[in-house]
Short mmCIF file of C-alpha atoms and ligand atoms in Angstrom, two decimals:
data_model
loop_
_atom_site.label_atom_id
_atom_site.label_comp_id
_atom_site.label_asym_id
_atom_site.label_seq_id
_atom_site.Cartn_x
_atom_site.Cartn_y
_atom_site.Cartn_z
CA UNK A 683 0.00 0.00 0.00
CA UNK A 684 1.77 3.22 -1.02
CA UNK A 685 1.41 6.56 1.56
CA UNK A 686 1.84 9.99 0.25
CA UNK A 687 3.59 11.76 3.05
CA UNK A 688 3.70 16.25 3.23
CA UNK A 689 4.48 18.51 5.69
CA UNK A 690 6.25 21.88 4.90
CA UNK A 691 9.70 20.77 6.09
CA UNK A 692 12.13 17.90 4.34
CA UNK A 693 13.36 16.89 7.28
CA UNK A 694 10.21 16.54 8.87
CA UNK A 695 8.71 14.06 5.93
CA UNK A 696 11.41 11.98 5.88
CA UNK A 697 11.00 11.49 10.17
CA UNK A 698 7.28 10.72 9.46
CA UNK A 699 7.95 8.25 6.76
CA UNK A 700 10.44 6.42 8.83
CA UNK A 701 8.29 6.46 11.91
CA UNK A 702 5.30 5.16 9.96
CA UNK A 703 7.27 2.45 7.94
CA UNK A 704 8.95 1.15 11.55
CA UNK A 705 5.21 0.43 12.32
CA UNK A 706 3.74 -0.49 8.96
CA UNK A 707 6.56 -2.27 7.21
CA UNK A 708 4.26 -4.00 4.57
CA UNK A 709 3.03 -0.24 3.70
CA UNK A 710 5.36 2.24 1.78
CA UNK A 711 5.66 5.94 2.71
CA UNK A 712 6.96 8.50 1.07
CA UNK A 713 7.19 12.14 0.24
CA UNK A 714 4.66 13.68 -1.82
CA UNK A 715 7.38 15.10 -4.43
CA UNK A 716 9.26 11.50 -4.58
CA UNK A 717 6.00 9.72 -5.71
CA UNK A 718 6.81 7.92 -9.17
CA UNK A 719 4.09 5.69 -9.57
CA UNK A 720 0.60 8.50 -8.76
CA UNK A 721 -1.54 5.26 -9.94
CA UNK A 722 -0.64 3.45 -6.85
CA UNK A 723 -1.14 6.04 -3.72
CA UNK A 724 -3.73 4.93 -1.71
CA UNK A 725 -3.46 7.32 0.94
CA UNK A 726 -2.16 10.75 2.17
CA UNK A 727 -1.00 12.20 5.25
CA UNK A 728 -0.67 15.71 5.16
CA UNK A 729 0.13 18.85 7.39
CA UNK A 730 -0.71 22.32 5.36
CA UNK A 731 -0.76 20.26 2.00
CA UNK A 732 -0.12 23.01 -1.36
CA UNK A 733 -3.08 23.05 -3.34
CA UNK A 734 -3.06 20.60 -6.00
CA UNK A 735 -0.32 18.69 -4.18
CA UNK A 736 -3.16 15.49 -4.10
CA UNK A 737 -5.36 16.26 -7.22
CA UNK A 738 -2.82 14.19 -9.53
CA UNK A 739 -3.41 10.74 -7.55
CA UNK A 740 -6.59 9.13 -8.86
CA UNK A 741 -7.10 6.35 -7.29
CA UNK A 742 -6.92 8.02 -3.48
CA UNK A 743 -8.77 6.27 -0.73
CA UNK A 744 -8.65 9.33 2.41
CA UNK A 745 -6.32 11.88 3.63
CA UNK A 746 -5.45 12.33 6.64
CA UNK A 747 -4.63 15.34 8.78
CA UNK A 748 -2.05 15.35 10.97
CA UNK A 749 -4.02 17.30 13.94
CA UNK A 750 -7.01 17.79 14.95
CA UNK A 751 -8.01 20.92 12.19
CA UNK A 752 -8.99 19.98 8.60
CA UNK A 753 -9.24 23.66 7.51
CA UNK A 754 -5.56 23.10 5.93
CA UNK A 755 -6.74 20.40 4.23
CA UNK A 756 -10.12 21.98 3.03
CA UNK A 757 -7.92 24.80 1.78
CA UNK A 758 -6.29 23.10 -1.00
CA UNK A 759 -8.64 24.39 -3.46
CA UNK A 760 -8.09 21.60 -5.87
CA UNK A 761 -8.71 19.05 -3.50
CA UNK A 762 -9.93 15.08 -3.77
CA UNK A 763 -13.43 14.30 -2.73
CA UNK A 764 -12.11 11.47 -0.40
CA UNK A 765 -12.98 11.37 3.51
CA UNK A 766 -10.21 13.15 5.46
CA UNK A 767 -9.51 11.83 8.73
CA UNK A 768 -8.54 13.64 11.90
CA UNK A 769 -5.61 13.14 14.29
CA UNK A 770 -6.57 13.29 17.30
CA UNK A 771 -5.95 11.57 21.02
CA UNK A 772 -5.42 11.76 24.96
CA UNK A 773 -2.40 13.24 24.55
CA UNK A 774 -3.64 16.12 22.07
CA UNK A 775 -6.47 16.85 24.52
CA UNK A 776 -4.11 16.73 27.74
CA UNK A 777 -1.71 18.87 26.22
CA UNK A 778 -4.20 21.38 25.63
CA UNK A 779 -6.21 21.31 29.28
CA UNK A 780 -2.61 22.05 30.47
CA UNK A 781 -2.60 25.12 28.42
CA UNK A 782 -5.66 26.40 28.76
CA UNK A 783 -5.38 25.87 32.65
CA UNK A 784 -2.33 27.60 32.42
CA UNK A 785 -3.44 30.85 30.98
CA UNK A 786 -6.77 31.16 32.33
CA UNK A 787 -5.02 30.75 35.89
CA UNK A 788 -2.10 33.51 34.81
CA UNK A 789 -5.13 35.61 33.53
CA UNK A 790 -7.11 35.01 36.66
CA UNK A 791 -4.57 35.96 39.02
CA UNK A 792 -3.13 38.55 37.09
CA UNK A 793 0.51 37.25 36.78
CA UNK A 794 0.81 39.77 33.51
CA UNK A 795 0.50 42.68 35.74
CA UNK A 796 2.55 41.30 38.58
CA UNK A 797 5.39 40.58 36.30
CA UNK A 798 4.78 43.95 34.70
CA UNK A 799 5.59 45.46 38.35
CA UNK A 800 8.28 43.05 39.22
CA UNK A 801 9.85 44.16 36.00
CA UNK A 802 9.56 48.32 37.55
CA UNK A 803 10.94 46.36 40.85
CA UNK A 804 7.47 47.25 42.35
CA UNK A 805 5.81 45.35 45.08
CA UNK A 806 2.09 44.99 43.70
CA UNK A 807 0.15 42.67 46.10
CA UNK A 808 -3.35 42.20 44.28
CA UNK A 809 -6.39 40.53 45.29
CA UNK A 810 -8.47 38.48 42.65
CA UNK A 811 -11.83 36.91 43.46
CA UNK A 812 -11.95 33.50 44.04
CA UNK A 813 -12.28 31.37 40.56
CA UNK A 814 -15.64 30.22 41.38
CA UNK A 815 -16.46 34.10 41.12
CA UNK A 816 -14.98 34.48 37.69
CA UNK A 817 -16.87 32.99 34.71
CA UNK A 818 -14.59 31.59 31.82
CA UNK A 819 -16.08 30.90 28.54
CA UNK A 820 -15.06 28.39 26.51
CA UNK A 821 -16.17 28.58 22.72
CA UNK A 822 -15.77 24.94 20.92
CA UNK A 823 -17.03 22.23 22.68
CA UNK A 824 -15.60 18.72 21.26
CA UNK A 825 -12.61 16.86 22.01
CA UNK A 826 -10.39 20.10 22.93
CA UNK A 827 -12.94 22.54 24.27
CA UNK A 828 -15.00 19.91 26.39
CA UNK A 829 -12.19 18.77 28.44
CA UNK A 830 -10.62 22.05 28.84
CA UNK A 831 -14.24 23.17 30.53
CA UNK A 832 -14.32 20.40 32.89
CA UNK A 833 -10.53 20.88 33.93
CA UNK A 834 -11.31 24.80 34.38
CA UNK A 835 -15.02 23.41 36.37
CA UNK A 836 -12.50 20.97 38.51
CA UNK A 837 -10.71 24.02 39.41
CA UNK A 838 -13.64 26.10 40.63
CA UNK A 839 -14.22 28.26 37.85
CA UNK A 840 -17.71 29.49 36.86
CA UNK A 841 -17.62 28.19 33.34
CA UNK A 842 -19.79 28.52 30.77
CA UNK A 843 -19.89 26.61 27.05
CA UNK A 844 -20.63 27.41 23.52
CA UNK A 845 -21.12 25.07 20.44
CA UNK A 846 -22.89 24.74 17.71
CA UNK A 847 -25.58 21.77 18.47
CA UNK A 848 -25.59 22.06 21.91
CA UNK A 849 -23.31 19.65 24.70
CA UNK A 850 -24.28 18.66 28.34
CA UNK A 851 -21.32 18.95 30.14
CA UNK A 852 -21.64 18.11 33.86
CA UNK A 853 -20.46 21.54 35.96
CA UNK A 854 -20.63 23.67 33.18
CA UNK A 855 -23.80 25.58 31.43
CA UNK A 856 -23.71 25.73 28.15
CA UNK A 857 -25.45 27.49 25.56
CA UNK A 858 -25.52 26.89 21.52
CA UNK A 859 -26.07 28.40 18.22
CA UNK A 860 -25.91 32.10 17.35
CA UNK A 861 -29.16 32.65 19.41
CA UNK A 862 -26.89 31.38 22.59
CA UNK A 863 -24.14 33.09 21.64
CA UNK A 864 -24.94 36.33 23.40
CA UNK A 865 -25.97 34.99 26.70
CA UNK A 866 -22.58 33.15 26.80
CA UNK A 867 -20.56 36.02 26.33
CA UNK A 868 -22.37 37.92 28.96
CA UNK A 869 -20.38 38.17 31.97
CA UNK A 870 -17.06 36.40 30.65
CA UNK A 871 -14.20 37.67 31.41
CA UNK A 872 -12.22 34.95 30.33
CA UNK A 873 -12.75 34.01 27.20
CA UNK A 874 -10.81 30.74 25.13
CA UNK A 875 -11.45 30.20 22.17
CA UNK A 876 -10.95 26.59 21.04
CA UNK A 877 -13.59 26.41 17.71
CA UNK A 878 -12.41 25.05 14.18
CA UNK A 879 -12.23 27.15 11.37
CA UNK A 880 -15.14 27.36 9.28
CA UNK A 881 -17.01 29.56 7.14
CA UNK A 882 -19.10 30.46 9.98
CA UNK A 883 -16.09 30.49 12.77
CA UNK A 884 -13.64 32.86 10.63
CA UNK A 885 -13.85 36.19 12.68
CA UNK A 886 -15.50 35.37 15.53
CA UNK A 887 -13.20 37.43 17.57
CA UNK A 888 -14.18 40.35 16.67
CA UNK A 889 -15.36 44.02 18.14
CA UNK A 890 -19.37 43.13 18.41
CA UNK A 891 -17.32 39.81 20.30
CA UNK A 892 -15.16 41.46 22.29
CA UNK A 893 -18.09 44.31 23.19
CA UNK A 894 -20.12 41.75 24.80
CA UNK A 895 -17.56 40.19 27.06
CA UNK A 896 -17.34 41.92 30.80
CA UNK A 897 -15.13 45.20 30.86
CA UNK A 898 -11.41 43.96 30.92
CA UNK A 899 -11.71 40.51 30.26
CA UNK A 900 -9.21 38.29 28.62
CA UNK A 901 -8.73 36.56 25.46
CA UNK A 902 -6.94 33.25 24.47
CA UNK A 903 -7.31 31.76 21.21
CA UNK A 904 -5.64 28.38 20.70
CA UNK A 905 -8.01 27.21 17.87
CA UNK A 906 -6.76 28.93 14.38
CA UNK A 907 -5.42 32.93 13.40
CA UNK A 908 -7.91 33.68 10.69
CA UNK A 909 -10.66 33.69 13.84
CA UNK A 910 -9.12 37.11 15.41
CA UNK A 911 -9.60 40.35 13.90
CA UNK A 912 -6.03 41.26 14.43
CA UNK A 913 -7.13 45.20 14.08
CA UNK A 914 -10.18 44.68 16.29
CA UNK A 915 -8.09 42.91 19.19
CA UNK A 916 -5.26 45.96 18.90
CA UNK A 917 -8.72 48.58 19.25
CA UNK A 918 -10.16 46.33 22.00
CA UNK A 919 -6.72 46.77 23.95
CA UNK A 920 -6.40 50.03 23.46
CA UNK A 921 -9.69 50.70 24.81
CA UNK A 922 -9.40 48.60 27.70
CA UNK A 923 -12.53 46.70 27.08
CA UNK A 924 -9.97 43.69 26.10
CA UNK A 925 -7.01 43.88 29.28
CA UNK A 926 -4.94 41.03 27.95
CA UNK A 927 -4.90 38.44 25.41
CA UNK A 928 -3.07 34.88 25.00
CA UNK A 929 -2.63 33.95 21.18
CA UNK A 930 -1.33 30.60 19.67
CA UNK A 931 -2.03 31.00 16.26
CA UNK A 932 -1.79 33.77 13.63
CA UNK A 933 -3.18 34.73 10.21
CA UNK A 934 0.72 33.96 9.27
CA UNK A 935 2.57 31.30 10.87
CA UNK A 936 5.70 32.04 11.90
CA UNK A 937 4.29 35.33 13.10
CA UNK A 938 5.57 38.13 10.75
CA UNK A 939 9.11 39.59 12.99
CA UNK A 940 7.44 43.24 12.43
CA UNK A 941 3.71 41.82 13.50
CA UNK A 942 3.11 44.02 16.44
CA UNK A 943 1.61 41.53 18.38
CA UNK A 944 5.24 40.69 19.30
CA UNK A 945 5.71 43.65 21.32
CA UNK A 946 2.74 44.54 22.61
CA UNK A 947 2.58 44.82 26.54
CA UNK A 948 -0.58 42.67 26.84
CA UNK A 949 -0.33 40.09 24.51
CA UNK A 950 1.66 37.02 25.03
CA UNK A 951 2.48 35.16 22.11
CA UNK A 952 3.00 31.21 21.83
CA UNK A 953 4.44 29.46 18.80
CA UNK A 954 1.27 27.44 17.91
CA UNK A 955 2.09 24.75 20.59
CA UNK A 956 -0.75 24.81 22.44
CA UNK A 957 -0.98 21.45 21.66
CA UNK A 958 1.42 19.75 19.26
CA UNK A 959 1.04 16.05 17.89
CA UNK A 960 4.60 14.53 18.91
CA UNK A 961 5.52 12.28 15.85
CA UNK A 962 5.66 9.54 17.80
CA UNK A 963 2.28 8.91 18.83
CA UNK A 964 1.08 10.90 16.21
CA UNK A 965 2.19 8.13 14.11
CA UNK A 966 0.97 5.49 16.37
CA UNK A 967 -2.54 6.84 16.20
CA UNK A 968 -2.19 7.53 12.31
CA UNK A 969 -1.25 3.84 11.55
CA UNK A 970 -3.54 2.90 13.67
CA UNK A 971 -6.30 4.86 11.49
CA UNK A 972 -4.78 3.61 8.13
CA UNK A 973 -5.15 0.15 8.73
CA UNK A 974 -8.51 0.56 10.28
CA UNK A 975 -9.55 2.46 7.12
CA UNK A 976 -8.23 -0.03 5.16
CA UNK A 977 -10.19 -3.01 6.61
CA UNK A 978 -13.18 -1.47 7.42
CA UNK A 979 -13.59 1.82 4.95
CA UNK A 980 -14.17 3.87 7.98
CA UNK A 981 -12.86 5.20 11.18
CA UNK A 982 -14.34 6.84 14.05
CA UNK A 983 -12.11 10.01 13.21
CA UNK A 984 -13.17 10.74 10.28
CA UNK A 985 -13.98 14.62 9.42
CA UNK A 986 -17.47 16.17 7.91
CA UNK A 987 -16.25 18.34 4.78
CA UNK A 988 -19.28 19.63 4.03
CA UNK A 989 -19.40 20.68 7.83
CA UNK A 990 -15.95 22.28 7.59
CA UNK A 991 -14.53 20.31 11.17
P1 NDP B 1773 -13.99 19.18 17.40
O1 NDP B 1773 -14.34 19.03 15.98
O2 NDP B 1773 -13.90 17.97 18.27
O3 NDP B 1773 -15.03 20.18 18.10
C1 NDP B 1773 -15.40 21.39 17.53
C2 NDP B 1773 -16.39 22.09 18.45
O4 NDP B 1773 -16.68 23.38 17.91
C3 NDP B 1773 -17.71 21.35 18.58
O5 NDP B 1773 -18.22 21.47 19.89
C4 NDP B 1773 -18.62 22.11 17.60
O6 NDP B 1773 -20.00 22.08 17.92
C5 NDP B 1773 -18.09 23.52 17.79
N1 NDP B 1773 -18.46 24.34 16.63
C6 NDP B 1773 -18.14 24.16 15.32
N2 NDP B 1773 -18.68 25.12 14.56
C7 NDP B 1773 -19.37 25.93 15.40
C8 NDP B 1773 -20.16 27.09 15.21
N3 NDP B 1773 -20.38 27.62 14.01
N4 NDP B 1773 -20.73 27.65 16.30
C9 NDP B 1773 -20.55 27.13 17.54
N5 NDP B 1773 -19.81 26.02 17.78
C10 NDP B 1773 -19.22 25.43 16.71
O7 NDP B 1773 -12.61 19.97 17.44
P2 NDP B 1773 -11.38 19.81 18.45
O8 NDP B 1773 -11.87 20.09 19.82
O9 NDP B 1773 -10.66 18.53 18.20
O10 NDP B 1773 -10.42 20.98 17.93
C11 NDP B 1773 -10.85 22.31 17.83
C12 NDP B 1773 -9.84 23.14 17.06
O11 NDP B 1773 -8.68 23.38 17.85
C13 NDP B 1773 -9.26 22.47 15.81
O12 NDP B 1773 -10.15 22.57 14.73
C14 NDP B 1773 -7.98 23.24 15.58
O13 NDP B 1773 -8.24 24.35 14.77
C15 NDP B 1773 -7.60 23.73 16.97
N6 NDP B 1773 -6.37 23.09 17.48
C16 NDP B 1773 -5.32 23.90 17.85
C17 NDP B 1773 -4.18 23.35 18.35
C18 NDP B 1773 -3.06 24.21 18.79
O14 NDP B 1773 -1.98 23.69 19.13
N7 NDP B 1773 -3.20 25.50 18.86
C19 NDP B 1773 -4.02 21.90 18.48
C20 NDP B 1773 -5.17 21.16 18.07
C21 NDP B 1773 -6.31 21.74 17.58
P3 NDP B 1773 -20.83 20.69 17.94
O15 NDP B 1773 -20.40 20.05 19.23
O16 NDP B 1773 -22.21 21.13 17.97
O17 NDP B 1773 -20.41 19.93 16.73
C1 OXD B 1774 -4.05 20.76 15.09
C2 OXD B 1774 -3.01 21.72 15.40
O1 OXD B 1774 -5.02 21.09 14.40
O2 OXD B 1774 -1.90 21.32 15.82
O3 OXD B 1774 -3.92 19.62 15.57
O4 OXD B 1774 -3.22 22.93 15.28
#
């Protein structure tokens, strides 16, 4: 069975193709531009795939993302009608509970200020309410956003929940739909942002967003760039209606050096590891998926195109 393997780094395909052929030796992997024989790939696994990349291999069963976001898949605009399947996995959604705890709590108990003042060599004791007196929203309720909720519920937070069809989640209200949307923004005043990016998702972070969200509340989106209005959040901050904002992911990845996200006092920017895949049990969970595909023609991973996550 031949693999198509592409990820915008050489050295990076050829660790995936060894990782995946040390657990599938009866399969062959290999990068997208060494393919000879485009009659025989069955499969591809892709990160951020060039459009047209897959268009020339006809007999393609299912691509597969590698993460949890199909929106770099969907944006090959030449682009099979196969299923595309997910990566996804305890680790993914661990990694990401830690880093949502991690900035809500550094939000919460204002550690940008206090380092602010440590930095002036000012002693700035400050008191913050208790979490259960500070509502956190969480917008994106599947794998990611629903057990990021019930890690920031475990903690005492008032949290609240937004998604599209509506989720129980035990110690958390939740709302859906855009006739939810503005009753969960009420009162936030930490918001995280962990939607996919979708035709209806793209810009969500906006002004009329940000407006609705208590006075001085905080941001942290660790779902995709194009959902921040990059000019609305800089407006928002100047204002003071926005105090401080997390961001993992940008518009342009590797943030542009003269982006001025980079230096602005209340923004902290991370590298888009929120959550990374490590190749290792990416590829665990990816072979796993392949040969499930293979036998069965589906796999509980599998993406909704049409849907857009
Ligand atoms: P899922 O597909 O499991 O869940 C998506 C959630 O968003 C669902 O609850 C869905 O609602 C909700 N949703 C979708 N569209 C809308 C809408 N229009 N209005 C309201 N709610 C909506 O995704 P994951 O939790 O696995 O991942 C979420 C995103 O996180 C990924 O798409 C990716 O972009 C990002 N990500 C970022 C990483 C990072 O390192 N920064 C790492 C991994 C992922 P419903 O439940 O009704 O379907
Ligand atoms: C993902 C990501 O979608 O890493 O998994 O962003």
């Amino acid at each position: 069975m031949s693999v198509a393997i592409y990820l915008p780094n050489e050295a990076k395909i050829k660790d995936w193709c060894g990782m995946l052929g040390d657990l599938m030796p009866d399969w062959q992997f290999q990068g997208i531009s060494e393919v000879t024989d485009p009659d025989a790939v069955k499969y591809c696994v892709v990160w951020r795939p060039n459009t047209g990349s897959m268009k020339g291999f006809p007999n393609l069963k299912a691509i597969v993302s590698i993460g949890a976001g199909i929106d770099h898949v969907l944006a090959d605009e030449d682009l099979p009608e196969v299923p595309i399947i997910r990566t996804v996995g305890t680790d993914l959604t661990q990694r990401m509970k830690e880093y949502v705890a991690l900035h809500v709590l550094r939000h919460h108990r204002g550690m940008p200020e206090i380092q602010a003042a440590q930095a002036r060599a000012e002693w700035m004791p400050i008191v913050v309410p208790p979490a259960t007196r500070r509502r956190v929203g969480v917008m994106g309720l599947g794998n990611l956003g629903a057990e990021a909720a019930k890690c920031l519920a475990a903690i005492g937070f008032d949290v609240v929940g937004w998604s599209r069809s509506g989720r129980e989640i035990e110690g958390v209200k939740t709302y859906s739909g855009a006739q939810g949307f503005g009753a969960f923004l009420e009162g936030t005043e930490i918001l995280v942002n962990l939607l996919p990016l979708t035709d209806e998702t793209r810009g969500i972070l906006n002004a009329d967003t940000f407006n609705r969200l208590k006075r001085g509340a905080a941001v942290i989106n660790a779902a995709r760039g194009p959902h921040m209005v990059d000019d609305d959040l800089l407006e928002a901050l100047a204002s003071g209606q926005i105090a401080a904002a997390t961001l993992d992911v940008f518009h342009i990845e590797p943030l542009p050096s003269d982006h001025p996200f980079w230096s602005h006092k209340q923004i902290t920017v991370t590298p888009h590891i929120a959550s990374m895949i490590d190749a290792a049990t990416g590829s665990r969970i990816i072979a796993k998926n392949l040969r499930t595909f293979e036998e069965t023609g589906t796999v509980a991973d599998l993406a909704d195109a049409v849907r857009g996550y």
